Short mmCIF file of C-alpha atoms and ligand atoms in Angstrom, two decimals:
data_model
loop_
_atom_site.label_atom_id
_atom_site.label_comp_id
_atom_site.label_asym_id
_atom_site.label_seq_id
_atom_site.Cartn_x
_atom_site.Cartn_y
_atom_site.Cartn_z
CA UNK A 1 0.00 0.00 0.00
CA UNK A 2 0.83 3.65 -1.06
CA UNK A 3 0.76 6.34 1.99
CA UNK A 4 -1.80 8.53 1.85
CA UNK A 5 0.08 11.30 0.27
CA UNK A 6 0.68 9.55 -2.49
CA UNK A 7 -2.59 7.85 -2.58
CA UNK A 8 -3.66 11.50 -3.15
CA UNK A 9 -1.55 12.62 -5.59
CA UNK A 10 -1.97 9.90 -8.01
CA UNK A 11 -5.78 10.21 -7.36
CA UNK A 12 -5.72 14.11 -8.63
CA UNK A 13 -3.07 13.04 -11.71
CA UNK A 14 -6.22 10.28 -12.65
CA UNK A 15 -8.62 13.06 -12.28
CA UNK A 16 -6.52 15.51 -14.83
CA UNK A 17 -5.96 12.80 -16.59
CA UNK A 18 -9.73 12.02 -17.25
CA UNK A 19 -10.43 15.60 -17.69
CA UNK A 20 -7.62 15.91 -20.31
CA UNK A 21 -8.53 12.94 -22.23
CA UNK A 22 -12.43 14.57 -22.16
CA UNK A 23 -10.92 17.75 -23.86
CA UNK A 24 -8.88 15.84 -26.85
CA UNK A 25 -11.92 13.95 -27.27
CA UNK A 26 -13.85 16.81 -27.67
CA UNK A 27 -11.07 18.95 -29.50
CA UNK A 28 -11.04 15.78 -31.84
CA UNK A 29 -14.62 15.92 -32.63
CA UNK A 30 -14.56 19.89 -33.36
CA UNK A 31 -11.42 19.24 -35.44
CA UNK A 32 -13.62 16.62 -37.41
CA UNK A 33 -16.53 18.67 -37.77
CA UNK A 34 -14.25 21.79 -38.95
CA UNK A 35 -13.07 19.75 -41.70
CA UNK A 36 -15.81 17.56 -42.40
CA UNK A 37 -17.57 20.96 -43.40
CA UNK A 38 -14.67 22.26 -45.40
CA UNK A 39 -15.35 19.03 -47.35
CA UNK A 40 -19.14 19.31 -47.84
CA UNK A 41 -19.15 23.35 -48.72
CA UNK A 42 -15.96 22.38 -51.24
CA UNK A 43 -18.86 20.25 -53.51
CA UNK A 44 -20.23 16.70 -54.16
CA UNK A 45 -16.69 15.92 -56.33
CA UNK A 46 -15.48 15.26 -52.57
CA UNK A 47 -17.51 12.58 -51.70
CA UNK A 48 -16.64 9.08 -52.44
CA UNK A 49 -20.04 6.63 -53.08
CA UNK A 50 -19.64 3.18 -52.62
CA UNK A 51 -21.88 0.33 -52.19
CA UNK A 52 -21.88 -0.46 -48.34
CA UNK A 53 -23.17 -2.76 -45.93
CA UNK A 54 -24.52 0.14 -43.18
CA UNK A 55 -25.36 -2.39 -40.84
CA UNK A 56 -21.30 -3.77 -40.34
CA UNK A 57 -20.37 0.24 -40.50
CA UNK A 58 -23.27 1.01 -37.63
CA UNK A 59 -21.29 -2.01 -35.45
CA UNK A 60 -18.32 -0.49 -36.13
CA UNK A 61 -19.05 2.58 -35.49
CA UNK A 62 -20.59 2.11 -32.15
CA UNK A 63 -17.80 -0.53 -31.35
CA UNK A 64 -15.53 2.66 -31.72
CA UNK A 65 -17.76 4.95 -29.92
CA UNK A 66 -17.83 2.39 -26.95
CA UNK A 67 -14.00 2.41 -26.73
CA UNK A 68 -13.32 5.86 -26.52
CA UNK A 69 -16.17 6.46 -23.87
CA UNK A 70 -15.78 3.63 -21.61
CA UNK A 71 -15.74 5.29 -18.93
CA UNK A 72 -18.93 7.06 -19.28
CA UNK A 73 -21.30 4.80 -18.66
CA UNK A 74 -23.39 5.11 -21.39
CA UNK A 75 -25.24 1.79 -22.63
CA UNK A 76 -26.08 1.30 -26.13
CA UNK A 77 -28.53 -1.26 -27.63
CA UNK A 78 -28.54 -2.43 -31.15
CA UNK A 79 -31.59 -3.20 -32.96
CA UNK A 80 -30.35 -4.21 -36.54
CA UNK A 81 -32.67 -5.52 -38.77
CA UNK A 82 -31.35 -8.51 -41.25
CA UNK A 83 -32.95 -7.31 -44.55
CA UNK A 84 -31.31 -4.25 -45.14
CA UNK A 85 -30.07 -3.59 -48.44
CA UNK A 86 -26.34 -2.28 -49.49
CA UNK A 87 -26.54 1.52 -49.80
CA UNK A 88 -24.28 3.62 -52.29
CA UNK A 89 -23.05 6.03 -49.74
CA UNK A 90 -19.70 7.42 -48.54
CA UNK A 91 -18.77 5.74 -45.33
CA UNK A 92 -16.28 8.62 -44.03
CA UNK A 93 -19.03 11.25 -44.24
CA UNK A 94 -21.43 8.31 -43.00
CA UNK A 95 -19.24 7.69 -39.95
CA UNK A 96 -19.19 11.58 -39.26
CA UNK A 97 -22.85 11.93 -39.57
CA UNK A 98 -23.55 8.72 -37.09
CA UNK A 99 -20.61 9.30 -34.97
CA UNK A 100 -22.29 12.99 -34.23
CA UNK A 101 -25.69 11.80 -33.22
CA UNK A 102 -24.41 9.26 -30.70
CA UNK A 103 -22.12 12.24 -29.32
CA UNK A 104 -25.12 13.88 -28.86
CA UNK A 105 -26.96 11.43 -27.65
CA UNK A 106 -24.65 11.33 -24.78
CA UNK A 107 -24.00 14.81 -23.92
CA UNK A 108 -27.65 15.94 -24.17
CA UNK A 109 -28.79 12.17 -21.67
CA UNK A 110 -28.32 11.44 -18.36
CA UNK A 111 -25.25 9.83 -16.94
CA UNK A 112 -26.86 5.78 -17.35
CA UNK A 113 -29.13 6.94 -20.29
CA UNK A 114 -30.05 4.05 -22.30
CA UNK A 115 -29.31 4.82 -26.15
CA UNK A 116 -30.87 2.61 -29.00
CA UNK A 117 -29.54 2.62 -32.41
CA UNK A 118 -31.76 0.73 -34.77
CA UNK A 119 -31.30 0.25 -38.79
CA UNK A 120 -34.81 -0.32 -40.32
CA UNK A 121 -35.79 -0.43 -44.32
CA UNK A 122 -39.18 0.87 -44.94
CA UNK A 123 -40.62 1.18 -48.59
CA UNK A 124 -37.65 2.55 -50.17
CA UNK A 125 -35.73 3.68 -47.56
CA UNK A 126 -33.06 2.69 -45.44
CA UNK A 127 -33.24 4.43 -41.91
CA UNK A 128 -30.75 4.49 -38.90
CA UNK A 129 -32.48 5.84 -35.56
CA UNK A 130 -30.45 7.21 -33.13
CA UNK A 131 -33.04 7.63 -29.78
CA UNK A 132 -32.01 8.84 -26.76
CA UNK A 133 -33.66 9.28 -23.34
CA UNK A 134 -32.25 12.70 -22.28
CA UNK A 135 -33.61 16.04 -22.35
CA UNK A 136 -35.06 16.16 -25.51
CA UNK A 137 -35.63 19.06 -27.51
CA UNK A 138 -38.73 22.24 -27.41
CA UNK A 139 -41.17 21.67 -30.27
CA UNK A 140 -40.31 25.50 -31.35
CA UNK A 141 -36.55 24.48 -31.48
CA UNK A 142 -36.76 21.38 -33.98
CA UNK A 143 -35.77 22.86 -37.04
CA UNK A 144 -33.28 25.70 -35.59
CA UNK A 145 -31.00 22.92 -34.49
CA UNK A 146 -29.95 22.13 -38.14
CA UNK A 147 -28.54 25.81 -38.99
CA UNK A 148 -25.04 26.35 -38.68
CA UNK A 149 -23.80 27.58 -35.33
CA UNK A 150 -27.52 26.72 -33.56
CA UNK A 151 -26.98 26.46 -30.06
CA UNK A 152 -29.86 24.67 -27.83
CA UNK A 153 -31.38 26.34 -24.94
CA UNK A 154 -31.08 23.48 -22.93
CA UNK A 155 -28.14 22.30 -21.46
CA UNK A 156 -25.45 19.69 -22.28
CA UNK A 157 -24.09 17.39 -19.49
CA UNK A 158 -21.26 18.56 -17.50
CA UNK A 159 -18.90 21.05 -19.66
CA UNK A 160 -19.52 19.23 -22.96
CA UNK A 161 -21.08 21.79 -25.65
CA UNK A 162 -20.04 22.19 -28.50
CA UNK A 163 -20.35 24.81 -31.47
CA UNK A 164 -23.22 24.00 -33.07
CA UNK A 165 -22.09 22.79 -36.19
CA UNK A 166 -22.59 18.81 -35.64
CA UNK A 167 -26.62 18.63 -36.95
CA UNK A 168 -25.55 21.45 -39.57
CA UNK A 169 -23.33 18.93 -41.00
CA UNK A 170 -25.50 15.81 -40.59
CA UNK A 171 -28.11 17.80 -42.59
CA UNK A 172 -25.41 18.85 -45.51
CA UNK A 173 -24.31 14.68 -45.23
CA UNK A 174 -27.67 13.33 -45.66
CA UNK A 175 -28.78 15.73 -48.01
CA UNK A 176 -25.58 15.11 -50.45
CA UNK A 177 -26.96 11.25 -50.20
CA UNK A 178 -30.31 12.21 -51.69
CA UNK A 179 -31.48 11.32 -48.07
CA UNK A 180 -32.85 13.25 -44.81
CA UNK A 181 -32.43 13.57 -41.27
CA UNK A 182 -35.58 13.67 -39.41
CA UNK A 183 -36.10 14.25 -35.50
CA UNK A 184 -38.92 13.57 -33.07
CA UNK A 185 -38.47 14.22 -29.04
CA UNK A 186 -40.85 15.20 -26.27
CA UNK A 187 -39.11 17.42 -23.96
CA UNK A 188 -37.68 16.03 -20.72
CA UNK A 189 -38.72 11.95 -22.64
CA UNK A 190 -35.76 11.76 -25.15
CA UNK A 191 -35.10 12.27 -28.65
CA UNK A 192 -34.50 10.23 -31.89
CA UNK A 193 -32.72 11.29 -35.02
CA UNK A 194 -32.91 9.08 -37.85
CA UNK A 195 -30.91 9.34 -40.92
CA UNK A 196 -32.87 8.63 -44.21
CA UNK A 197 -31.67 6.73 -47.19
CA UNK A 198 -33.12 6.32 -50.01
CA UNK A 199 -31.95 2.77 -51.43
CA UNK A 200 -32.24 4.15 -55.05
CA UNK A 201 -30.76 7.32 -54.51
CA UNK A 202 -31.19 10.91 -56.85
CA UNK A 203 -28.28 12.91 -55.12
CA UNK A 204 -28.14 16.37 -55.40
P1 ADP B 1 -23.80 21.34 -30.31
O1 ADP B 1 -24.09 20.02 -29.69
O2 ADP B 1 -22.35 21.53 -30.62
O3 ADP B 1 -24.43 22.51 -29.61
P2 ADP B 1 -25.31 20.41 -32.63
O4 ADP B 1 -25.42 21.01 -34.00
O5 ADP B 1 -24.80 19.01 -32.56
O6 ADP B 1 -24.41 21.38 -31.78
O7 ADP B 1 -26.73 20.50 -31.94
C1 ADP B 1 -27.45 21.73 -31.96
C2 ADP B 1 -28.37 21.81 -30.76
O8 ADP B 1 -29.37 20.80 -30.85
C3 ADP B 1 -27.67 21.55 -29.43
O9 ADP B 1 -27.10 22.74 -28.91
C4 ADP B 1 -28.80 21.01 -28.56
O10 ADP B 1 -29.55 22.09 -28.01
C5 ADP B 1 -29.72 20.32 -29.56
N1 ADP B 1 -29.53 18.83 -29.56
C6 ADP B 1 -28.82 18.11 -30.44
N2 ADP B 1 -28.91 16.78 -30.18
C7 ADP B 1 -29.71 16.67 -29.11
C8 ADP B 1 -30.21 15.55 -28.35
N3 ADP B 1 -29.90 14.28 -28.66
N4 ADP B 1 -31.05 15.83 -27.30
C9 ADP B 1 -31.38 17.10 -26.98
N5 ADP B 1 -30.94 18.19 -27.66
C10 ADP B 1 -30.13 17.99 -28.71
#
């Protein structure tokens, strides 16, 4: 055993620690957005279409998401539906998009939120719901949180907000896929975003 002093002083170095890792995640996700967006705005030319299986890039993805936020607490279930079809879509700016709503999903829920990720196909759509049980989002507010720079009125857990660019550039993403992003939420209940894609897509 460690004397107390130094019991102490490694406790405070695992405390900066955490709070320095928190900040490179989150300087890491502004970093992405940044550029993400200097990739959208510079044109379609940048975007690289490929027939994908979403449902391997959604595990993926949240097998990612899971390691870099292990120690938050956060559960999430996967609901993955067997018939979905490959999409032509560009997995980077996929990953972006998908990777943002799950950030959200955590910053905007409780500390042992429940999130549930489920990829559906319905008529001729593919759709990937990202539904969260946190503070959801004021009726009057649903369409303001797509603009650029959009701030919420309510309040992100601990010091986590961002800059408002993360559902600007979901919106650009799903749009240059000839898809949508949709949102329902009751305030104080939870929300869920769900990406759209068409599976015979007419891009922009
Ligand atoms: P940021 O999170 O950096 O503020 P976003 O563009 O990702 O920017 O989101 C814009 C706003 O939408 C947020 O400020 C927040 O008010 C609201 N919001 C986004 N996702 C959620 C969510 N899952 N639950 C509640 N509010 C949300």
């Amino acid at each position: 055993h460690y004397p107390l002093r130094r019991q102490r002083q490694m406790c405070i170095r695992d405390r900066y620690y955490a709070i320095i890792s928190q900040n490179a995640d989150k300087l890491g996700g502004l970093v992405r957005n940044v550029l993400g967006f200097s990739k959208v705005e510079a044109g379609r030319k940048w975007y690289h279409f490929q027939e994908t299986d979403v449902t391997k890039l959604v595990r993926e993805e949240i097998a990612n998401f899971q390691g870099d936020k292990a120690s938050t607490g956060i559960n999430i279930d996967a609901r993955i539906a067997g018939d979905i079809p490959v999409l032509d879509i560009d997995r980077a700016a996929f990953s972006l998009a998908f990777a943002n709503l799950l950030e959200n999903a955590v910053k905007y829920s409780p500390v042992h939120g429940v999130i549930l990720v489920k990829v559906r196909a319905e008529a001729a759509s593919v759709l990937v719901d990202v539904r969260d049980e946190g503070i959801g989002i004021a009726p009057e507010e649903k369409d303001k949180i797509f603009d650029k720079f959009y701030q919420g009125m309510n309040t992100a857990r601990g010091s986590s907000k961002g800059i408002g660019l993360g559902l600007a550039l979901v919106k650009e993403i799903m749009e240059a896929h000839g898809g949508k992003v949709l949102v329902e939420s009751k305030p104080g209940r939870g929300s869920t975003f769900s990406l759209v894609f068409p599976i015979q897509p007419r891009r922009r």
